[in-house]
mmCIF file of C-alpha atoms and ligand atoms in Angstrom:
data_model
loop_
_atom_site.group_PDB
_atom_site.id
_atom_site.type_symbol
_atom_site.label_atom_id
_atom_site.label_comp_id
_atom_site.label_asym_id
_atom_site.label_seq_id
_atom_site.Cartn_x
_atom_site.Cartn_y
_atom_site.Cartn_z
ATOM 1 C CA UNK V 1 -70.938 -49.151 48.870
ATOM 2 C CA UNK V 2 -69.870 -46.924 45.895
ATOM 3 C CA UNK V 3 -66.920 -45.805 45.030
ATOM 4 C CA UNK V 4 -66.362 -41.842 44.709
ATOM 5 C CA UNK V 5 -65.538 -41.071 41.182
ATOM 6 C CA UNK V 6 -62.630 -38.783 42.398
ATOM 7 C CA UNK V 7 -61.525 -41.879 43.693
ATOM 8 C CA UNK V 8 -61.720 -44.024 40.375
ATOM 9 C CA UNK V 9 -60.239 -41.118 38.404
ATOM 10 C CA UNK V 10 -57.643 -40.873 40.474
ATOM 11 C CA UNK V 11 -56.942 -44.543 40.252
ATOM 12 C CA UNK V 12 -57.005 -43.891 36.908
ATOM 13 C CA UNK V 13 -54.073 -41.737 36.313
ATOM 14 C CA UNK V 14 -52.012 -43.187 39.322
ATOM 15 C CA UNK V 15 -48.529 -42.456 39.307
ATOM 16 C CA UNK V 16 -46.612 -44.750 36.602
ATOM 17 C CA UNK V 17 -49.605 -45.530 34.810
ATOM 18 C CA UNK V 18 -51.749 -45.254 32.578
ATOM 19 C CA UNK V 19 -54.630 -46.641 30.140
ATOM 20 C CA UNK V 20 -55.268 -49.759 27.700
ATOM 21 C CA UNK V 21 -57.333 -48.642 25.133
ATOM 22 C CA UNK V 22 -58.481 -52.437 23.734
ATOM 23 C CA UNK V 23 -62.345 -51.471 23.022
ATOM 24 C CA UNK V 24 -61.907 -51.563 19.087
ATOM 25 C CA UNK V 25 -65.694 -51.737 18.012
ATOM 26 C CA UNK V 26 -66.331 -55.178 15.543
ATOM 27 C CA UNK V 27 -65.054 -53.106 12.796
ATOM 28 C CA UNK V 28 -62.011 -51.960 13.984
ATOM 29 C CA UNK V 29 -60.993 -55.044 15.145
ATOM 30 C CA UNK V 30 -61.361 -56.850 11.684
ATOM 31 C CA UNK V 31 -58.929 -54.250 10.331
ATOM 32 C CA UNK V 32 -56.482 -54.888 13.116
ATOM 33 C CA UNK V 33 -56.956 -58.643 12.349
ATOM 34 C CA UNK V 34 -56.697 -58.371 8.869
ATOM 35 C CA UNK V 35 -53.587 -56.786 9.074
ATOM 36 C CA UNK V 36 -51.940 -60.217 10.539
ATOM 37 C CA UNK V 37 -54.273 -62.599 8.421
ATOM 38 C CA UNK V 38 -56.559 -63.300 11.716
ATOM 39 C CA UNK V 39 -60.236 -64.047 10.959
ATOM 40 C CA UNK V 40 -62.237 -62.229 13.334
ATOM 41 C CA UNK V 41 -64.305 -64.539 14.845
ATOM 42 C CA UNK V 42 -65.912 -64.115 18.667
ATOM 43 C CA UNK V 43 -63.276 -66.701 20.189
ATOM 44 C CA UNK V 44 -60.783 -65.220 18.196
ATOM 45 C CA UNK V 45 -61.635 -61.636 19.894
ATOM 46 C CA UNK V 46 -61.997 -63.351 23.165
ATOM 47 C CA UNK V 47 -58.205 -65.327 22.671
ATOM 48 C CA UNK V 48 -56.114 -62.318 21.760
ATOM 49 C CA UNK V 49 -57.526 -59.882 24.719
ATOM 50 C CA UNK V 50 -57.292 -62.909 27.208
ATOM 51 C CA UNK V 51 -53.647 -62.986 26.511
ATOM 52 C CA UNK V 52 -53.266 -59.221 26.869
ATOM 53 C CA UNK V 53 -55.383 -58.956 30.085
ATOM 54 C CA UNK V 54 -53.143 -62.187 31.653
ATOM 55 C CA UNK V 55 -49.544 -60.211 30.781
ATOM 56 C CA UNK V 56 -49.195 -60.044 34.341
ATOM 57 C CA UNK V 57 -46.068 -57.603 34.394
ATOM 58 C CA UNK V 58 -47.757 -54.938 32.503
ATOM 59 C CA UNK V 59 -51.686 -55.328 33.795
ATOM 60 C CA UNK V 60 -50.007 -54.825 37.240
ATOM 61 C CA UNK V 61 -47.012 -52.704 37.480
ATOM 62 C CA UNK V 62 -48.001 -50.205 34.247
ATOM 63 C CA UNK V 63 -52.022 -50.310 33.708
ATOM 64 C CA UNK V 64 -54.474 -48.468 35.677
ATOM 65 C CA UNK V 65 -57.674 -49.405 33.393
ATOM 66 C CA UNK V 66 -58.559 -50.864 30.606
ATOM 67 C CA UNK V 67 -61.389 -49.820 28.324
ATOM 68 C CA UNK V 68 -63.666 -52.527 26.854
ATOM 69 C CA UNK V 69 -66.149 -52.941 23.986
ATOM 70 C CA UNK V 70 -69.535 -54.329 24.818
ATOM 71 C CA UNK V 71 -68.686 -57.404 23.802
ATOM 72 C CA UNK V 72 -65.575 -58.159 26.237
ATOM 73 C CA UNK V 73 -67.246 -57.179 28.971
ATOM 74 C CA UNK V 74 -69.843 -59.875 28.563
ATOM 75 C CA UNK V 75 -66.640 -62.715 27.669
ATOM 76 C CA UNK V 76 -65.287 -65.071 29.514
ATOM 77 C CA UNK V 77 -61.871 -66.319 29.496
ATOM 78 C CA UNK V 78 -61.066 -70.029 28.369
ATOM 79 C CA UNK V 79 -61.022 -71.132 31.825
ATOM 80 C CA UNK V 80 -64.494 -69.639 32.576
ATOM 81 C CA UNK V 81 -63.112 -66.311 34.427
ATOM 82 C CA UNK V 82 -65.214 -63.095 33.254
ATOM 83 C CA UNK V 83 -62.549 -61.084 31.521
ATOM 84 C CA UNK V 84 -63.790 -58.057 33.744
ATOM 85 C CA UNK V 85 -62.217 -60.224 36.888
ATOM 86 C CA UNK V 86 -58.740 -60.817 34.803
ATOM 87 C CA UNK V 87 -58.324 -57.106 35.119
ATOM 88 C CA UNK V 88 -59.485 -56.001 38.196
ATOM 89 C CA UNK V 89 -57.518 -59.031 39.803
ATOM 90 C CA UNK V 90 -54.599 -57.605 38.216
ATOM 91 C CA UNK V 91 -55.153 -54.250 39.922
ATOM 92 C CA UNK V 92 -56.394 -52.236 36.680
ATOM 93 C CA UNK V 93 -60.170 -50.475 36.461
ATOM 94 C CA UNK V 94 -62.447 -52.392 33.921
ATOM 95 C CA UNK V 95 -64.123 -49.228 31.648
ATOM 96 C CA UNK V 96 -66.696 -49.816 28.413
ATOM 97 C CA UNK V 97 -66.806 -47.250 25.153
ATOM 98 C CA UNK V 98 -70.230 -46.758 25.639
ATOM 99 C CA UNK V 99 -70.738 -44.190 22.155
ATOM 100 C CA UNK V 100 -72.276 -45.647 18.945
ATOM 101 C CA UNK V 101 -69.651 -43.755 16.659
ATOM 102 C CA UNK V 102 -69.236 -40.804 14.712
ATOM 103 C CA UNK V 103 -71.764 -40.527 12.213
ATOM 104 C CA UNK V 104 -71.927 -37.955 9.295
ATOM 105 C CA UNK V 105 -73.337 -34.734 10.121
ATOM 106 C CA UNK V 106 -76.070 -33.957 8.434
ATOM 107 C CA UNK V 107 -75.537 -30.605 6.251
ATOM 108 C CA UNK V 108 -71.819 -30.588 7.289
ATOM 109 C CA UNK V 109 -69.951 -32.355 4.386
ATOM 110 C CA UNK V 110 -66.973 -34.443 5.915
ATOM 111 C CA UNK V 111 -67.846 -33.768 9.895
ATOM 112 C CA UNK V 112 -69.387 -36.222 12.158
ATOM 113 C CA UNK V 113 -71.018 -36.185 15.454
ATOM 114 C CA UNK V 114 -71.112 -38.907 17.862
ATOM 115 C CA UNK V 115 -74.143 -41.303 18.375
ATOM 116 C CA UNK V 116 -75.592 -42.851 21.200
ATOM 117 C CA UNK V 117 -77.483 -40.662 23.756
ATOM 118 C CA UNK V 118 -80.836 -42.508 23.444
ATOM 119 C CA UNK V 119 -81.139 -45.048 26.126
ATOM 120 C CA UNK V 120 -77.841 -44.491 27.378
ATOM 121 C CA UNK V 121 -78.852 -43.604 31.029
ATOM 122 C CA UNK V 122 -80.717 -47.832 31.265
ATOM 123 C CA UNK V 123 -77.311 -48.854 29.524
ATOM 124 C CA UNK V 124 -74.815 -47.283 31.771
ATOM 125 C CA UNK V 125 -76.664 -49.209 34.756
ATOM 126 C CA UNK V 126 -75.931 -52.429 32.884
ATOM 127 C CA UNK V 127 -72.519 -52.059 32.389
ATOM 128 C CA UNK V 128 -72.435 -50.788 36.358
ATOM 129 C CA UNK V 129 -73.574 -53.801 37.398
ATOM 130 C CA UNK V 130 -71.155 -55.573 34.957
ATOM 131 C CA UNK V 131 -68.294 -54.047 36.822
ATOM 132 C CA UNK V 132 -67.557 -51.060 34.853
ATOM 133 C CA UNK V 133 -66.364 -48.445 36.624
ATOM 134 C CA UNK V 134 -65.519 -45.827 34.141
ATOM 135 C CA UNK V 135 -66.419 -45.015 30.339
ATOM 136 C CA UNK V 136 -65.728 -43.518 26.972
ATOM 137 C CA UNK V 137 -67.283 -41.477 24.494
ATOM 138 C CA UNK V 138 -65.032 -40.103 21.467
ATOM 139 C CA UNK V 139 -66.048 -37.052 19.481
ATOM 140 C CA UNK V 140 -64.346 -37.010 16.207
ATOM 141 C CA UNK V 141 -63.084 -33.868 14.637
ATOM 142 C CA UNK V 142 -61.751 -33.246 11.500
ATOM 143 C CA UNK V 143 -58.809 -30.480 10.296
ATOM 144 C CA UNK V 144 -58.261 -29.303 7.033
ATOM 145 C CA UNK V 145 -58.560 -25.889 5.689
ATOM 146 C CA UNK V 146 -61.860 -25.065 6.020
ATOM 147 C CA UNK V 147 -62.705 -27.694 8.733
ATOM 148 C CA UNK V 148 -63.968 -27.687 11.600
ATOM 149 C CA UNK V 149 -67.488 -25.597 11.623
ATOM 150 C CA UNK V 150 -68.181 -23.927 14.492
ATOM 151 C CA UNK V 151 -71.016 -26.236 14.097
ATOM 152 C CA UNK V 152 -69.487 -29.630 14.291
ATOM 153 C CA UNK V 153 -67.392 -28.561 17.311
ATOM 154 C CA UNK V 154 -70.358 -27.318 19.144
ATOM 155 C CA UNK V 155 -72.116 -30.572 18.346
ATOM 156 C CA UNK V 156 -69.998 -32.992 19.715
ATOM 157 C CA UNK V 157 -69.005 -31.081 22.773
ATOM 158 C CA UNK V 158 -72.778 -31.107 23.248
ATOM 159 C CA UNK V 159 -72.803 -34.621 23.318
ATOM 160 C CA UNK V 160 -69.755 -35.206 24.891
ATOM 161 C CA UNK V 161 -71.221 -32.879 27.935
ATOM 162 C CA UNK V 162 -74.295 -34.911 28.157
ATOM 163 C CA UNK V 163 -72.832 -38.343 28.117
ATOM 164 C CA UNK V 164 -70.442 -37.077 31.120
ATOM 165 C CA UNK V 165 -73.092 -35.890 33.105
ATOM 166 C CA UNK V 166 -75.000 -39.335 32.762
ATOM 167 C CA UNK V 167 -72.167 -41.146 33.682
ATOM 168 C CA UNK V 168 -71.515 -39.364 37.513
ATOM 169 C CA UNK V 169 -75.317 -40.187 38.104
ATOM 170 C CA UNK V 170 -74.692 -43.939 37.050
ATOM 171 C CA UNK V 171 -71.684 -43.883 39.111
ATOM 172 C CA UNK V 172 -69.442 -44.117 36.653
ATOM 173 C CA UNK V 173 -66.199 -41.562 35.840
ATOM 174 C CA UNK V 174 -66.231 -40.654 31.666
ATOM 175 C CA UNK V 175 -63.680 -40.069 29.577
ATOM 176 C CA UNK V 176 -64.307 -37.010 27.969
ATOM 177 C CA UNK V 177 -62.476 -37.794 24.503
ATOM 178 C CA UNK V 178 -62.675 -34.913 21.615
ATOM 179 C CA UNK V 179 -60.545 -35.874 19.115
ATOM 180 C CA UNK V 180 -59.046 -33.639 16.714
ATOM 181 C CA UNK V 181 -57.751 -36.358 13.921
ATOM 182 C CA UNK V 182 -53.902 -36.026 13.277
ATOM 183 C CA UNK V 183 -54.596 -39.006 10.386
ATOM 184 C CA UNK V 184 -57.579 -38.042 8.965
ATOM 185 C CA UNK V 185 -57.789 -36.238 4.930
ATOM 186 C CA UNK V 186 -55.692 -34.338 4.130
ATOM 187 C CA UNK V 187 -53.780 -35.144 6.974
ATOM 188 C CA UNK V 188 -51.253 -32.165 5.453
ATOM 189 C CA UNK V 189 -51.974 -29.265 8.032
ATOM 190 C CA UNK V 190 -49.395 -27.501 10.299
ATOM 191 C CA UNK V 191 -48.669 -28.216 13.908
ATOM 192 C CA UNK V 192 -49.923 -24.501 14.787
ATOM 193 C CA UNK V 193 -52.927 -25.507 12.481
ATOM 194 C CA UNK V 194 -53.723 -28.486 14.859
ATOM 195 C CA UNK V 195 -53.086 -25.597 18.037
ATOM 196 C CA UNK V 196 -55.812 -23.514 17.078
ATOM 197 C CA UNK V 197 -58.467 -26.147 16.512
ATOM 198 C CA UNK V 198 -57.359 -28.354 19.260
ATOM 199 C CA UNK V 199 -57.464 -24.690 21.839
ATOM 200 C CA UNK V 200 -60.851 -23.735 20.245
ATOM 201 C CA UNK V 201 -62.133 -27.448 20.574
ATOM 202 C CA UNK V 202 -61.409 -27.831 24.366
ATOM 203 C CA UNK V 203 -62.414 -24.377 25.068
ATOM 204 C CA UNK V 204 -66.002 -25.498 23.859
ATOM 205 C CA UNK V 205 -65.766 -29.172 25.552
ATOM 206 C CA UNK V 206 -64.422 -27.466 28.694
ATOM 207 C CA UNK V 207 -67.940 -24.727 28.219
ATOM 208 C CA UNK V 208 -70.272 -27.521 27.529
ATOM 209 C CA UNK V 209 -69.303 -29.631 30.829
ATOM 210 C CA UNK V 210 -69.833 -26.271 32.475
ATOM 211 C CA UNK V 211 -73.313 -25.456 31.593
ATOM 212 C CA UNK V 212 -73.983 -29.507 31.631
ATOM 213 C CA UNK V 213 -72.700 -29.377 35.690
ATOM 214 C CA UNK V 214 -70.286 -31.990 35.412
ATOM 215 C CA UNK V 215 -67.853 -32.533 38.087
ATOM 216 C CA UNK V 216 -64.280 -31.544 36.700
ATOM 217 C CA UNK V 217 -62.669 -34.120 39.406
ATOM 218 C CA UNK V 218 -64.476 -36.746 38.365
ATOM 219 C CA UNK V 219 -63.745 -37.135 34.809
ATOM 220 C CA UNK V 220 -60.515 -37.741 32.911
ATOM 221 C CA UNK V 221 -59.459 -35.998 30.063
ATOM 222 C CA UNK V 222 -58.803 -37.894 26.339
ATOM 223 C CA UNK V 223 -57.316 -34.903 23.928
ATOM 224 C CA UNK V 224 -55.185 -35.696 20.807
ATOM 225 C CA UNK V 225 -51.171 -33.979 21.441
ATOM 226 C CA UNK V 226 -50.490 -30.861 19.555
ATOM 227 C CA UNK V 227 -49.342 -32.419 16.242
ATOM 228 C CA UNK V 228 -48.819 -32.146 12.872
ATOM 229 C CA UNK V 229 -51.126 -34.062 10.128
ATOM 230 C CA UNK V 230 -49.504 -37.664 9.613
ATOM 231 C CA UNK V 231 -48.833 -36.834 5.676
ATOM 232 C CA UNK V 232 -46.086 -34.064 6.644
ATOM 233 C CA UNK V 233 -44.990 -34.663 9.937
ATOM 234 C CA UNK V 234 -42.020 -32.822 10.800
ATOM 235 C CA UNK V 235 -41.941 -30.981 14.099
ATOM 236 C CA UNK V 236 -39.532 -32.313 17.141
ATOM 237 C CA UNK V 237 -40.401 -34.006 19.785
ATOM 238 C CA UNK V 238 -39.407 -30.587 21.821
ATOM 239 C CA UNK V 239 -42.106 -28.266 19.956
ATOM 240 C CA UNK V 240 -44.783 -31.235 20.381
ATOM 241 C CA UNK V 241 -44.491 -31.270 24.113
ATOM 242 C CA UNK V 242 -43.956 -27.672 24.474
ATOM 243 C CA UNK V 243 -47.091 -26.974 22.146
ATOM 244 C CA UNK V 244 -49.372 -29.835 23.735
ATOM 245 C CA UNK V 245 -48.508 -28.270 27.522
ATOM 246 C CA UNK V 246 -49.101 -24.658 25.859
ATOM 247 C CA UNK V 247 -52.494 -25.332 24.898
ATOM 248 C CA UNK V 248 -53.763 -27.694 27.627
ATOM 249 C CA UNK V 249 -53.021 -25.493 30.353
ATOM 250 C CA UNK V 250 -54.734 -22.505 28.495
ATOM 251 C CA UNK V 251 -57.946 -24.397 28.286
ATOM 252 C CA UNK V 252 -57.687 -27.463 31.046
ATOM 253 C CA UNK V 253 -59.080 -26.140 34.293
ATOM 254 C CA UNK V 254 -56.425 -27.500 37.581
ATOM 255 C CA UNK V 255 -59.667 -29.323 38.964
ATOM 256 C CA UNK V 256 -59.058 -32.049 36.364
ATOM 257 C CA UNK V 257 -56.998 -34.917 38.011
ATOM 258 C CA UNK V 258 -55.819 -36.217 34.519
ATOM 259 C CA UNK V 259 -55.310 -36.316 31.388
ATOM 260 C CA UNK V 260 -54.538 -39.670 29.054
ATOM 261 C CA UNK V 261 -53.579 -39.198 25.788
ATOM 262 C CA UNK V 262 -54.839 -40.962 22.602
ATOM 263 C CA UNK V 263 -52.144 -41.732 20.283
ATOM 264 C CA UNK V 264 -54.065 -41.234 16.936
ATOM 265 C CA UNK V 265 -51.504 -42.941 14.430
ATOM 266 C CA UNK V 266 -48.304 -42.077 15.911
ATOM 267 C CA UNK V 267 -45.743 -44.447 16.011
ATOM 268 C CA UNK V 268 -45.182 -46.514 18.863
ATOM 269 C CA UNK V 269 -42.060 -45.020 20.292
ATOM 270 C CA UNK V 270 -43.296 -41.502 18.803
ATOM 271 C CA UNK V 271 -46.366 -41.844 21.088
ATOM 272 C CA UNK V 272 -43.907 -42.328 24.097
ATOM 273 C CA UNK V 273 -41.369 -40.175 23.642
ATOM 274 C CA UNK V 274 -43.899 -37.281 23.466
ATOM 275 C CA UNK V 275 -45.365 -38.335 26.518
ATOM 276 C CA UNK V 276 -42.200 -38.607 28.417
ATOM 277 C CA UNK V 277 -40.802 -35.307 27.103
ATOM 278 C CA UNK V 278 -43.996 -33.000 28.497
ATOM 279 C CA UNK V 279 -43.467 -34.924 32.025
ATOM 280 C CA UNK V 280 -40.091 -34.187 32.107
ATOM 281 C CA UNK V 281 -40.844 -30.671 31.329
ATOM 282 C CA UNK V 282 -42.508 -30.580 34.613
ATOM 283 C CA UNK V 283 -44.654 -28.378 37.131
ATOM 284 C CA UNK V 284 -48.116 -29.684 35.869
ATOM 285 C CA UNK V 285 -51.484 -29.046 37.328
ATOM 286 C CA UNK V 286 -53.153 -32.831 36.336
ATOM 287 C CA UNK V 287 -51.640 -36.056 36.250
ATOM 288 C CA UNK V 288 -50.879 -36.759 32.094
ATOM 289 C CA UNK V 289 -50.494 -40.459 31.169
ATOM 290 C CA UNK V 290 -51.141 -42.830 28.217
ATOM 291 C CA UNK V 291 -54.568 -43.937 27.293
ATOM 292 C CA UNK V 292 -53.223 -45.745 23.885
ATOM 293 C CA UNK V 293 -54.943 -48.370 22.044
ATOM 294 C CA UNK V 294 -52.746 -48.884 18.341
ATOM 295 C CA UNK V 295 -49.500 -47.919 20.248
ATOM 296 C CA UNK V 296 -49.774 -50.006 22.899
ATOM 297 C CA UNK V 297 -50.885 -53.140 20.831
ATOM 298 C CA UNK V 298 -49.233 -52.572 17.500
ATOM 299 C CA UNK V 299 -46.145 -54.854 18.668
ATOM 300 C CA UNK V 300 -47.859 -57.224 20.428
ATOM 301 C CA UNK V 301 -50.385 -57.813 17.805
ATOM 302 C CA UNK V 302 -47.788 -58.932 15.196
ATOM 303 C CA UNK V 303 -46.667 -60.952 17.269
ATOM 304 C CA UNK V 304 -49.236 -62.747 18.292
ATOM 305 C CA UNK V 305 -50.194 -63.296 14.789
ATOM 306 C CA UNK V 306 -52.993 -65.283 16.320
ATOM 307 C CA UNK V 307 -51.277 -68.152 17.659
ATOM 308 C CA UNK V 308 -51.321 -70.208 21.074
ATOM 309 C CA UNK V 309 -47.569 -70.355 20.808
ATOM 310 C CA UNK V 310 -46.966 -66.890 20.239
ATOM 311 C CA UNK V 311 -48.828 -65.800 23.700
ATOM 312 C CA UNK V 312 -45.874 -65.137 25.775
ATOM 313 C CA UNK V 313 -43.965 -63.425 22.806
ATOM 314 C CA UNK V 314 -46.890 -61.254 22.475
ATOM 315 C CA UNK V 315 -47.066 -60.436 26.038
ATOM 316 C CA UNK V 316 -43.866 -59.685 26.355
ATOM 317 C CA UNK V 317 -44.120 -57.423 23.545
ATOM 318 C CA UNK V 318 -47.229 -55.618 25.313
ATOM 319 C CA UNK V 319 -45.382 -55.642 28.713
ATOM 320 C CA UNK V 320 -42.404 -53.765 26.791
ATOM 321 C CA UNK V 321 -44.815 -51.317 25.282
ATOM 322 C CA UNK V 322 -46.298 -50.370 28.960
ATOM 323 C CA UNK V 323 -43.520 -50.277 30.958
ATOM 324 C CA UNK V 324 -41.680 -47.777 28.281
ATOM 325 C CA UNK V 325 -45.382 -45.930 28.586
ATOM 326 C CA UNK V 326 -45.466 -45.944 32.193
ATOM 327 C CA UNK V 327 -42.015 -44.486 32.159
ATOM 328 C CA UNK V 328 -43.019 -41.805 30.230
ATOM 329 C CA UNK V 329 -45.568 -41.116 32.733
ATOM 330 C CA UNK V 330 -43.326 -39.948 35.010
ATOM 331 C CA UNK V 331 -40.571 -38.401 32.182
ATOM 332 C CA UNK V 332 -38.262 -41.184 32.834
ATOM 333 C CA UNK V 333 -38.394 -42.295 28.980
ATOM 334 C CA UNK V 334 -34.623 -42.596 27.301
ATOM 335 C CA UNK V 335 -34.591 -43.721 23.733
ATOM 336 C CA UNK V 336 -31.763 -46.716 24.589
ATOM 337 C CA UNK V 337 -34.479 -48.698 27.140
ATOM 338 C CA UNK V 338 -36.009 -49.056 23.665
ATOM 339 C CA UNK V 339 -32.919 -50.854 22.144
ATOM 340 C CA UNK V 340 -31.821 -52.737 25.707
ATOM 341 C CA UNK V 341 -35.266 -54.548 25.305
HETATM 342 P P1 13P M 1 -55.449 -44.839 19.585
HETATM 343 O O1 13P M 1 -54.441 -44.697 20.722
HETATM 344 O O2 13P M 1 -55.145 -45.996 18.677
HETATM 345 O O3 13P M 1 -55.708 -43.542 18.898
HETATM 346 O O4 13P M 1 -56.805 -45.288 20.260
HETATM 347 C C1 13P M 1 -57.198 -44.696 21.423
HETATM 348 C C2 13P M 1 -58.656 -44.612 21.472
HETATM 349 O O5 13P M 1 -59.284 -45.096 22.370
HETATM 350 C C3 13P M 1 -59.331 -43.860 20.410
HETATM 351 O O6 13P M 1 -60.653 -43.671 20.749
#
């Protein structure tokens, strides 16, 4: 029997929860590994998202889903237990990143589109009958000046619109992710520079999943927050919120069930607060959660440092990070849990 995908997408953004975003491609994850002196090595990989997927207080009171790289969701634990079963024991929907990256656009110095429509319709059957019940597909865009092209935006929501579509007919709910880089070079532009290419980027995702006839309640929004580039960052918690709300509602139709932020190179508690401060703002059409992958695993990668007898340190270092997440879910965030923990 399948399940409806307004089911799974509601499951997704359930009250209190929200999304672990651990599907760092083989590249990624040898920066995050280099960055505690970890070789990354297959068993390695397999060892450090074991011990995240067995932190039993956050996989089941504060994690809805958990998205997966190719790999993972072919690994088995130590004990022989498909990592896919970890997590859906614990509750939480197993998902896959199922793009090839964003690769340079040709013609369009410093933009990228996103790779990895060709075959995807015979993948996404795989990775159905590998348990994975949602997916992700981010489109990168980049701010400065003179950036983005019309071109590049139109591009990627292209893709983005296509990739959704073949994921309802596989059975499987996307994540529609356009991501307008707070970290990327310069990095220097305003806050109300990042409003008016984040409004004019969603307005074109939110077109292309029109014409593309994808069905708005079974899909789950990934944006970036209204935010200014990580070199100057100066605006308040307050104007983030009340600027992120502002422009989702002008371009987010109410048929969305939810939306899960990426945290793009904010800081952990940054990340949180901003989430808790736009729930506790209230009177919101979609469900708005966490879908973080460096803010919820920044903590609990240190210190894990890649060591058996660091395991329960480092997950209850995770569990920390999810719980204060899954507060700010529902606006219940205050700055002293931080410091009780
Ligand atoms: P960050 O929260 O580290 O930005 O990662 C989320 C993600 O999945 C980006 O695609």
């Amino acid at each position: 029997m399948t399940e409806r995908l307004e089911d799974i997408a509601a499951a997704m953004v359930a009250p209190g929860k929200g999304i672990l975003a651990a599907d760092e491609s083989s590249g990624t994850i040898k920066k995050r590994f280099d960055t505690i002196g970890v070789e990354s090595t297959e068993d390695n990989r397999r060892d450090y998202r074991e011990m995240l997927f067995r932190a039993d207080d956050a996989m089941q009171n504060c994690i809805s889903g958990v998205i997966l790289f190719d790999e993972t969701l072919r690994q088995k634990a130590v004990d022989g237990t498909p990592l896919v079963k970890l997590i859906s024991d614990a509750g939480a929907v197993p998902g896959i990143k199922v793009d090839a990256g964003a690769k340079p656009l040709a013609g369009f110095d410093g933009e990228t589109v996103t790779e990895g429509l060709d075959g995807l319709r015979d993948r996404l059957n795989e990775y159905y009958g590998l348990g994975a019940r949602f997916a992700k597909w981010r489109g990168v865009i980049s701010i400065s000046d003179d950036l983005p092209t019309g071109y590049a935006v139109e591009a990627n929501a292209h893709a983005l619109a296509r990739y959704a579509a073949l994921c309802q007919e596989a059975g499987i709910v996307p994540i529609v992710e356009p991501e307008v880089l707070m970290d990327g070079e310069p990095g220097d532009h305003s806050i109300d520079r990042c409003y008016e290419v984040t409004e004019a980027v969603l307005r074109s995702v939110f077109n292309a999943l029109y014409d593309a006839d994808v069905l708005l309640e079974g899909m789950v929004l990934k944006p970036n927050m209204v935010i200014d580039g990580k070199a100057k960052r100066t605006a308040s918690v307050e104007e983030v919120a009340e600027k992120t709300l502002r422009c989702l509602k002008s371009t987010v139709p109410a048929a969305v069930p939810g939306i899960a932020f990426l945290s793009g190179g904010q800081s952990d508690e940054e990340a949180t607060a901003h989430l808790s401060a736009m729930n506790a703002m209230g009177d919101l059409p979609w469900a708005l959660t966490f879908s973080y992958g460096r803010a919820l695993q920044a903590a609990a990668l240190q210190a894990w440092s890649g060591k058996t007898e660091n395991v329960a340190a480092a997950q209850r270092a995770f569990s920390h990070r999810a719980r204060m997440n899954g507060l700010a879910a529902m606006g219940d965030w205050k700055a002293d849990l931080e410091k009780a923990a």
